[in-house]
mmCIF file with all atom_site columns, C-alpha atoms in Angstrom:
data_model
loop_
_atom_site.group_PDB
_atom_site.id
_atom_site.type_symbol
_atom_site.label_atom_id
_atom_site.label_alt_id
_atom_site.label_comp_id
_atom_site.label_asym_id
_atom_site.label_entity_id
_atom_site.label_seq_id
_atom_site.pdbx_PDB_ins_code
_atom_site.Cartn_x
_atom_site.Cartn_y
_atom_site.Cartn_z
_atom_site.occupancy
_atom_site.B_iso_or_equiv
_atom_site.pdbx_formal_charge
_atom_site.auth_seq_id
_atom_site.auth_comp_id
_atom_site.auth_asym_id
_atom_site.auth_atom_id
_atom_site.pdbx_PDB_model_num
ATOM 1   C CA . UNK A 1 1   ? 97.766 160.291 123.129 1.00 68.00 ? 178 UNK A CA 1
ATOM 2   C CA . UNK A 1 2   ? 94.121 159.286 123.016 1.00 75.00 ? 179 UNK A CA 1
ATOM 3   C CA . UNK A 1 3   ? 93.169 156.362 120.850 1.00 76.00 ? 180 UNK A CA 1
ATOM 4   C CA . UNK A 1 4   ? 89.865 156.024 119.158 1.00 71.00 ? 181 UNK A CA 1
ATOM 5   C CA . UNK A 1 5   ? 88.613 152.628 118.152 1.00 69.00 ? 182 UNK A CA 1
ATOM 6   C CA . UNK A 1 6   ? 86.249 152.386 115.244 1.00 60.00 ? 183 UNK A CA 1
ATOM 7   C CA . UNK A 1 7   ? 83.825 149.516 115.555 1.00 56.00 ? 184 UNK A CA 1
ATOM 8   C CA . UNK A 1 8   ? 81.393 148.640 112.848 1.00 49.00 ? 185 UNK A CA 1
ATOM 9   C CA . UNK A 1 9   ? 79.108 145.768 112.165 1.00 53.00 ? 186 UNK A CA 1
ATOM 10  C CA . UNK A 1 10  ? 78.510 144.514 108.675 1.00 54.00 ? 187 UNK A CA 1
ATOM 11  C CA . UNK A 1 11  ? 74.848 144.745 107.704 1.00 55.00 ? 188 UNK A CA 1
ATOM 12  C CA . UNK A 1 12  ? 73.867 141.229 106.678 1.00 61.00 ? 189 UNK A CA 1
ATOM 13  C CA . UNK A 1 13  ? 70.342 141.904 105.491 1.00 76.00 ? 190 UNK A CA 1
ATOM 14  C CA . UNK A 1 14  ? 69.828 138.641 103.649 1.00 85.00 ? 191 UNK A CA 1
ATOM 15  C CA . UNK A 1 15  ? 68.892 135.029 104.264 1.00 89.00 ? 192 UNK A CA 1
ATOM 16  C CA . UNK A 1 16  ? 71.221 132.218 103.266 1.00 90.00 ? 193 UNK A CA 1
ATOM 17  C CA . UNK A 1 17  ? 70.559 128.597 102.362 1.00 92.00 ? 194 UNK A CA 1
ATOM 18  C CA . UNK A 1 18  ? 73.398 126.107 101.859 1.00 94.00 ? 195 UNK A CA 1
ATOM 19  C CA . UNK A 1 19  ? 72.726 123.522 99.143  1.00 95.00 ? 196 UNK A CA 1
ATOM 20  C CA . UNK A 1 20  ? 74.597 120.272 98.643  1.00 95.00 ? 197 UNK A CA 1
ATOM 21  C CA . UNK A 1 21  ? 74.223 118.672 95.231  1.00 94.00 ? 198 UNK A CA 1
ATOM 22  C CA . UNK A 1 22  ? 76.547 117.045 92.732  1.00 91.00 ? 199 UNK A CA 1
ATOM 23  C CA . UNK A 1 23  ? 74.718 118.633 89.784  1.00 93.00 ? 200 UNK A CA 1
ATOM 24  C CA . UNK A 1 24  ? 76.189 121.238 87.466  1.00 94.00 ? 201 UNK A CA 1
ATOM 25  C CA . UNK A 1 25  ? 74.918 124.753 88.169  1.00 93.00 ? 202 UNK A CA 1
ATOM 26  C CA . UNK A 1 26  ? 72.727 125.024 85.057  1.00 94.00 ? 203 UNK A CA 1
ATOM 27  C CA . UNK A 1 27  ? 71.055 121.681 85.770  1.00 95.00 ? 204 UNK A CA 1
ATOM 28  C CA . UNK A 1 28  ? 70.402 122.608 89.400  1.00 94.00 ? 205 UNK A CA 1
ATOM 29  C CA . UNK A 1 29  ? 68.812 125.909 88.308  1.00 95.00 ? 206 UNK A CA 1
ATOM 30  C CA . UNK A 1 30  ? 66.614 124.074 85.823  1.00 95.00 ? 207 UNK A CA 1
ATOM 31  C CA . UNK A 1 31  ? 65.348 121.721 88.535  1.00 94.00 ? 208 UNK A CA 1
ATOM 32  C CA . UNK A 1 32  ? 64.790 124.542 91.049  1.00 94.00 ? 209 UNK A CA 1
ATOM 33  C CA . UNK A 1 33  ? 62.965 126.590 88.413  1.00 94.00 ? 210 UNK A CA 1
ATOM 34  C CA . UNK A 1 34  ? 60.702 123.659 87.616  1.00 93.00 ? 211 UNK A CA 1
ATOM 35  C CA . UNK A 1 35  ? 60.082 122.544 91.226  1.00 92.00 ? 212 UNK A CA 1
ATOM 36  C CA . UNK A 1 36  ? 59.541 125.975 92.800  1.00 91.00 ? 213 UNK A CA 1
ATOM 37  C CA . UNK A 1 37  ? 58.217 127.916 89.804  1.00 90.00 ? 214 UNK A CA 1
ATOM 38  C CA . UNK A 1 38  ? 61.238 130.231 89.847  1.00 92.00 ? 215 UNK A CA 1
ATOM 39  C CA . UNK A 1 39  ? 62.948 131.810 86.851  1.00 92.00 ? 216 UNK A CA 1
ATOM 40  C CA . UNK A 1 40  ? 66.686 131.784 87.582  1.00 92.00 ? 217 UNK A CA 1
ATOM 41  C CA . UNK A 1 41  ? 68.767 133.189 84.744  1.00 93.00 ? 218 UNK A CA 1
ATOM 42  C CA . UNK A 1 42  ? 72.537 133.071 84.323  1.00 94.00 ? 219 UNK A CA 1
ATOM 43  C CA . UNK A 1 43  ? 74.341 136.375 84.754  1.00 92.00 ? 220 UNK A CA 1
ATOM 44  C CA . UNK A 1 44  ? 78.014 137.299 84.643  1.00 92.00 ? 221 UNK A CA 1
ATOM 45  C CA . UNK A 1 45  ? 80.117 135.283 87.060  1.00 90.00 ? 222 UNK A CA 1
ATOM 46  C CA . UNK A 1 46  ? 80.652 136.767 90.499  1.00 88.00 ? 223 UNK A CA 1
ATOM 47  C CA . UNK A 1 47  ? 84.201 138.127 90.562  1.00 88.00 ? 224 UNK A CA 1
ATOM 48  C CA . UNK A 1 48  ? 86.042 138.482 93.874  1.00 82.00 ? 225 UNK A CA 1
ATOM 49  C CA . UNK A 1 49  ? 89.553 139.113 95.132  1.00 77.00 ? 226 UNK A CA 1
ATOM 50  C CA . UNK A 1 50  ? 90.015 136.380 97.699  1.00 65.00 ? 227 UNK A CA 1
ATOM 51  C CA . UNK A 1 51  ? 92.803 137.021 100.147 1.00 58.00 ? 228 UNK A CA 1
ATOM 52  C CA . UNK A 1 52  ? 95.406 135.516 100.380 1.00 62.00 ? 229 UNK A CA 1
ATOM 53  C CA . UNK A 1 53  ? 94.634 133.963 96.994  1.00 57.00 ? 230 UNK A CA 1
ATOM 54  C CA . UNK A 1 54  ? 96.623 134.342 93.802  1.00 64.00 ? 231 UNK A CA 1
ATOM 55  C CA . UNK A 1 55  ? 94.158 136.718 92.182  1.00 73.00 ? 232 UNK A CA 1
ATOM 56  C CA . UNK A 1 56  ? 90.570 137.109 91.116  1.00 83.00 ? 233 UNK A CA 1
ATOM 57  C CA . UNK A 1 57  ? 88.218 134.199 91.644  1.00 85.00 ? 234 UNK A CA 1
ATOM 58  C CA . UNK A 1 58  ? 85.098 133.616 89.557  1.00 89.00 ? 235 UNK A CA 1
ATOM 59  C CA . UNK A 1 59  ? 81.935 131.957 90.843  1.00 91.00 ? 236 UNK A CA 1
ATOM 60  C CA . UNK A 1 60  ? 78.943 130.840 88.833  1.00 94.00 ? 237 UNK A CA 1
ATOM 61  C CA . UNK A 1 61  ? 76.064 133.252 89.478  1.00 92.00 ? 238 UNK A CA 1
ATOM 62  C CA . UNK A 1 62  ? 72.318 133.081 88.779  1.00 95.00 ? 239 UNK A CA 1
ATOM 63  C CA . UNK A 1 63  ? 69.651 135.646 89.605  1.00 94.00 ? 240 UNK A CA 1
ATOM 64  C CA . UNK A 1 64  ? 65.866 135.675 89.981  1.00 93.00 ? 241 UNK A CA 1
ATOM 65  C CA . UNK A 1 65  ? 63.616 138.576 91.022  1.00 91.00 ? 242 UNK A CA 1
ATOM 66  C CA . UNK A 1 66  ? 60.152 137.917 92.432  1.00 85.00 ? 243 UNK A CA 1
ATOM 67  C CA . UNK A 1 67  ? 57.898 140.619 91.114  1.00 81.00 ? 244 UNK A CA 1
ATOM 68  C CA . UNK A 1 68  ? 55.085 140.260 93.661  1.00 80.00 ? 245 UNK A CA 1
ATOM 69  C CA . UNK A 1 69  ? 57.155 140.915 96.810  1.00 79.00 ? 246 UNK A CA 1
ATOM 70  C CA . UNK A 1 70  ? 60.430 142.344 95.461  1.00 82.00 ? 247 UNK A CA 1
ATOM 71  C CA . UNK A 1 71  ? 62.629 139.578 96.851  1.00 86.00 ? 248 UNK A CA 1
ATOM 72  C CA . UNK A 1 72  ? 65.874 138.886 94.999  1.00 91.00 ? 249 UNK A CA 1
ATOM 73  C CA . UNK A 1 73  ? 67.308 135.379 94.832  1.00 93.00 ? 250 UNK A CA 1
ATOM 74  C CA . UNK A 1 74  ? 70.917 134.613 93.960  1.00 93.00 ? 251 UNK A CA 1
ATOM 75  C CA . UNK A 1 75  ? 72.281 131.119 93.400  1.00 95.00 ? 252 UNK A CA 1
ATOM 76  C CA . UNK A 1 76  ? 76.057 131.155 93.754  1.00 93.00 ? 253 UNK A CA 1
ATOM 77  C CA . UNK A 1 77  ? 78.489 128.306 93.317  1.00 95.00 ? 254 UNK A CA 1
ATOM 78  C CA . UNK A 1 78  ? 80.619 127.885 96.432  1.00 92.00 ? 255 UNK A CA 1
ATOM 79  C CA . UNK A 1 79  ? 83.496 126.414 94.402  1.00 92.00 ? 256 UNK A CA 1
ATOM 80  C CA . UNK A 1 80  ? 85.155 128.907 92.079  1.00 87.00 ? 257 UNK A CA 1
ATOM 81  C CA . UNK A 1 81  ? 88.208 129.121 89.884  1.00 85.00 ? 258 UNK A CA 1
ATOM 82  C CA . UNK A 1 82  ? 90.581 129.896 92.771  1.00 83.00 ? 259 UNK A CA 1
ATOM 83  C CA . UNK A 1 83  ? 88.972 128.139 95.722  1.00 84.00 ? 260 UNK A CA 1
ATOM 84  C CA . UNK A 1 84  ? 85.856 128.435 97.832  1.00 87.00 ? 261 UNK A CA 1
ATOM 85  C CA . UNK A 1 85  ? 83.649 131.469 98.313  1.00 87.00 ? 262 UNK A CA 1
ATOM 86  C CA . UNK A 1 86  ? 83.061 130.344 101.906 1.00 88.00 ? 263 UNK A CA 1
ATOM 87  C CA . UNK A 1 87  ? 86.099 128.160 102.743 1.00 88.00 ? 264 UNK A CA 1
ATOM 88  C CA . UNK A 1 88  ? 84.736 126.955 106.085 1.00 90.00 ? 265 UNK A CA 1
ATOM 89  C CA . UNK A 1 89  ? 81.727 125.489 104.239 1.00 89.00 ? 266 UNK A CA 1
ATOM 90  C CA . UNK A 1 90  ? 83.739 123.426 101.746 1.00 89.00 ? 267 UNK A CA 1
ATOM 91  C CA . UNK A 1 91  ? 81.148 120.594 101.795 1.00 91.00 ? 268 UNK A CA 1
ATOM 92  C CA . UNK A 1 92  ? 78.508 123.019 100.477 1.00 92.00 ? 269 UNK A CA 1
ATOM 93  C CA . UNK A 1 93  ? 78.211 123.169 96.689  1.00 94.00 ? 270 UNK A CA 1
ATOM 94  C CA . UNK A 1 94  ? 75.884 126.165 96.279  1.00 95.00 ? 271 UNK A CA 1
ATOM 95  C CA . UNK A 1 95  ? 74.569 129.087 98.282  1.00 93.00 ? 272 UNK A CA 1
ATOM 96  C CA . UNK A 1 96  ? 71.101 130.527 97.812  1.00 93.00 ? 273 UNK A CA 1
ATOM 97  C CA . UNK A 1 97  ? 71.031 134.137 98.987  1.00 91.00 ? 274 UNK A CA 1
ATOM 98  C CA . UNK A 1 98  ? 67.710 135.929 99.445  1.00 90.00 ? 275 UNK A CA 1
ATOM 99  C CA . UNK A 1 99  ? 67.756 139.712 99.663  1.00 88.00 ? 276 UNK A CA 1
ATOM 100 C CA . UNK A 1 100 ? 64.874 142.000 100.582 1.00 84.00 ? 277 UNK A CA 1
ATOM 101 C CA . UNK A 1 101 ? 61.804 140.748 102.355 1.00 72.00 ? 278 UNK A CA 1
ATOM 102 C CA . UNK A 1 102 ? 60.922 137.104 102.856 1.00 75.00 ? 279 UNK A CA 1
ATOM 103 C CA . UNK A 1 103 ? 59.085 135.992 105.971 1.00 81.00 ? 280 UNK A CA 1
ATOM 104 C CA . UNK A 1 104 ? 60.046 133.011 108.113 1.00 85.00 ? 281 UNK A CA 1
ATOM 105 C CA . UNK A 1 105 ? 57.181 130.812 106.858 1.00 88.00 ? 282 UNK A CA 1
ATOM 106 C CA . UNK A 1 106 ? 58.115 131.425 103.211 1.00 87.00 ? 283 UNK A CA 1
ATOM 107 C CA . UNK A 1 107 ? 61.738 130.642 104.032 1.00 88.00 ? 284 UNK A CA 1
ATOM 108 C CA . UNK A 1 108 ? 60.771 127.335 105.667 1.00 91.00 ? 285 UNK A CA 1
ATOM 109 C CA . UNK A 1 109 ? 58.594 126.453 102.653 1.00 91.00 ? 286 UNK A CA 1
ATOM 110 C CA . UNK A 1 110 ? 61.505 127.260 100.356 1.00 90.00 ? 287 UNK A CA 1
ATOM 111 C CA . UNK A 1 111 ? 63.903 125.002 102.293 1.00 93.00 ? 288 UNK A CA 1
ATOM 112 C CA . UNK A 1 112 ? 61.288 122.228 102.320 1.00 93.00 ? 289 UNK A CA 1
ATOM 113 C CA . UNK A 1 113 ? 60.712 122.649 98.572  1.00 93.00 ? 290 UNK A CA 1
ATOM 114 C CA . UNK A 1 114 ? 64.452 122.480 97.871  1.00 93.00 ? 291 UNK A CA 1
ATOM 115 C CA . UNK A 1 115 ? 64.788 119.330 99.965  1.00 94.00 ? 292 UNK A CA 1
ATOM 116 C CA . UNK A 1 116 ? 62.003 117.712 97.914  1.00 93.00 ? 293 UNK A CA 1
ATOM 117 C CA . UNK A 1 117 ? 64.131 117.909 94.760  1.00 93.00 ? 294 UNK A CA 1
ATOM 118 C CA . UNK A 1 118 ? 65.633 114.390 94.590  1.00 91.00 ? 295 UNK A CA 1
ATOM 119 C CA . UNK A 1 119 ? 68.966 115.578 93.183  1.00 93.00 ? 296 UNK A CA 1
ATOM 120 C CA . UNK A 1 120 ? 69.545 117.937 96.123  1.00 93.00 ? 297 UNK A CA 1
ATOM 121 C CA . UNK A 1 121 ? 71.228 116.047 98.953  1.00 94.00 ? 298 UNK A CA 1
ATOM 122 C CA . UNK A 1 122 ? 70.508 118.751 101.533 1.00 93.00 ? 299 UNK A CA 1
ATOM 123 C CA . UNK A 1 123 ? 69.306 122.345 101.763 1.00 94.00 ? 300 UNK A CA 1
ATOM 124 C CA . UNK A 1 124 ? 69.843 124.015 105.136 1.00 93.00 ? 301 UNK A CA 1
ATOM 125 C CA . UNK A 1 125 ? 69.260 127.546 106.392 1.00 93.00 ? 302 UNK A CA 1
ATOM 126 C CA . UNK A 1 126 ? 72.503 129.178 107.546 1.00 90.00 ? 303 UNK A CA 1
ATOM 127 C CA . UNK A 1 127 ? 72.964 132.204 109.794 1.00 87.00 ? 304 UNK A CA 1
ATOM 128 C CA . UNK A 1 128 ? 75.289 134.574 107.852 1.00 83.00 ? 305 UNK A CA 1
ATOM 129 C CA . UNK A 1 129 ? 76.487 136.155 111.114 1.00 83.00 ? 306 UNK A CA 1
ATOM 130 C CA . UNK A 1 130 ? 78.119 132.867 112.118 1.00 85.00 ? 307 UNK A CA 1
ATOM 131 C CA . UNK A 1 131 ? 80.212 132.597 108.945 1.00 83.00 ? 308 UNK A CA 1
ATOM 132 C CA . UNK A 1 132 ? 83.839 133.671 109.336 1.00 84.00 ? 309 UNK A CA 1
ATOM 133 C CA . UNK A 1 133 ? 84.300 134.771 105.717 1.00 79.00 ? 310 UNK A CA 1
ATOM 134 C CA . UNK A 1 134 ? 80.930 136.538 105.440 1.00 76.00 ? 311 UNK A CA 1
ATOM 135 C CA . UNK A 1 135 ? 82.595 139.531 103.756 1.00 78.00 ? 312 UNK A CA 1
ATOM 136 C CA . UNK A 1 136 ? 82.759 137.421 100.577 1.00 74.00 ? 313 UNK A CA 1
ATOM 137 C CA . UNK A 1 137 ? 78.962 137.542 100.453 1.00 78.00 ? 314 UNK A CA 1
ATOM 138 C CA . UNK A 1 138 ? 78.781 141.344 100.250 1.00 78.00 ? 315 UNK A CA 1
ATOM 139 C CA . UNK A 1 139 ? 78.342 142.379 96.650  1.00 70.00 ? 316 UNK A CA 1
#
């Protein structure tokens, strides 16, 4: 009997920045909004079924759309009600996901701007393809 193997690659068409900060999510958004002239707004919590967890996990979720270039920014808490969104990055407090177009220079300026906020310990660009639990970032 012939076997067919289905191979597929997940399309990770976004940029990811890991942020370490001891601030509450709303306070961090306020400081980012003020420092970078963004307009993050709270939306419904991100709801995921984490396996092999006990059930649904909820993660704090903020959204901002840039009107001039169409980029979408999402600030997501890495620590949720039932564990971590990205368990292998358990030292990271927040993830900043950027969907749609943003060029490399803008991304570097964004990371530099985040690192200038005194309450942010570190902001580092992360390659989503190197994350084991990257499926949790598909929503």
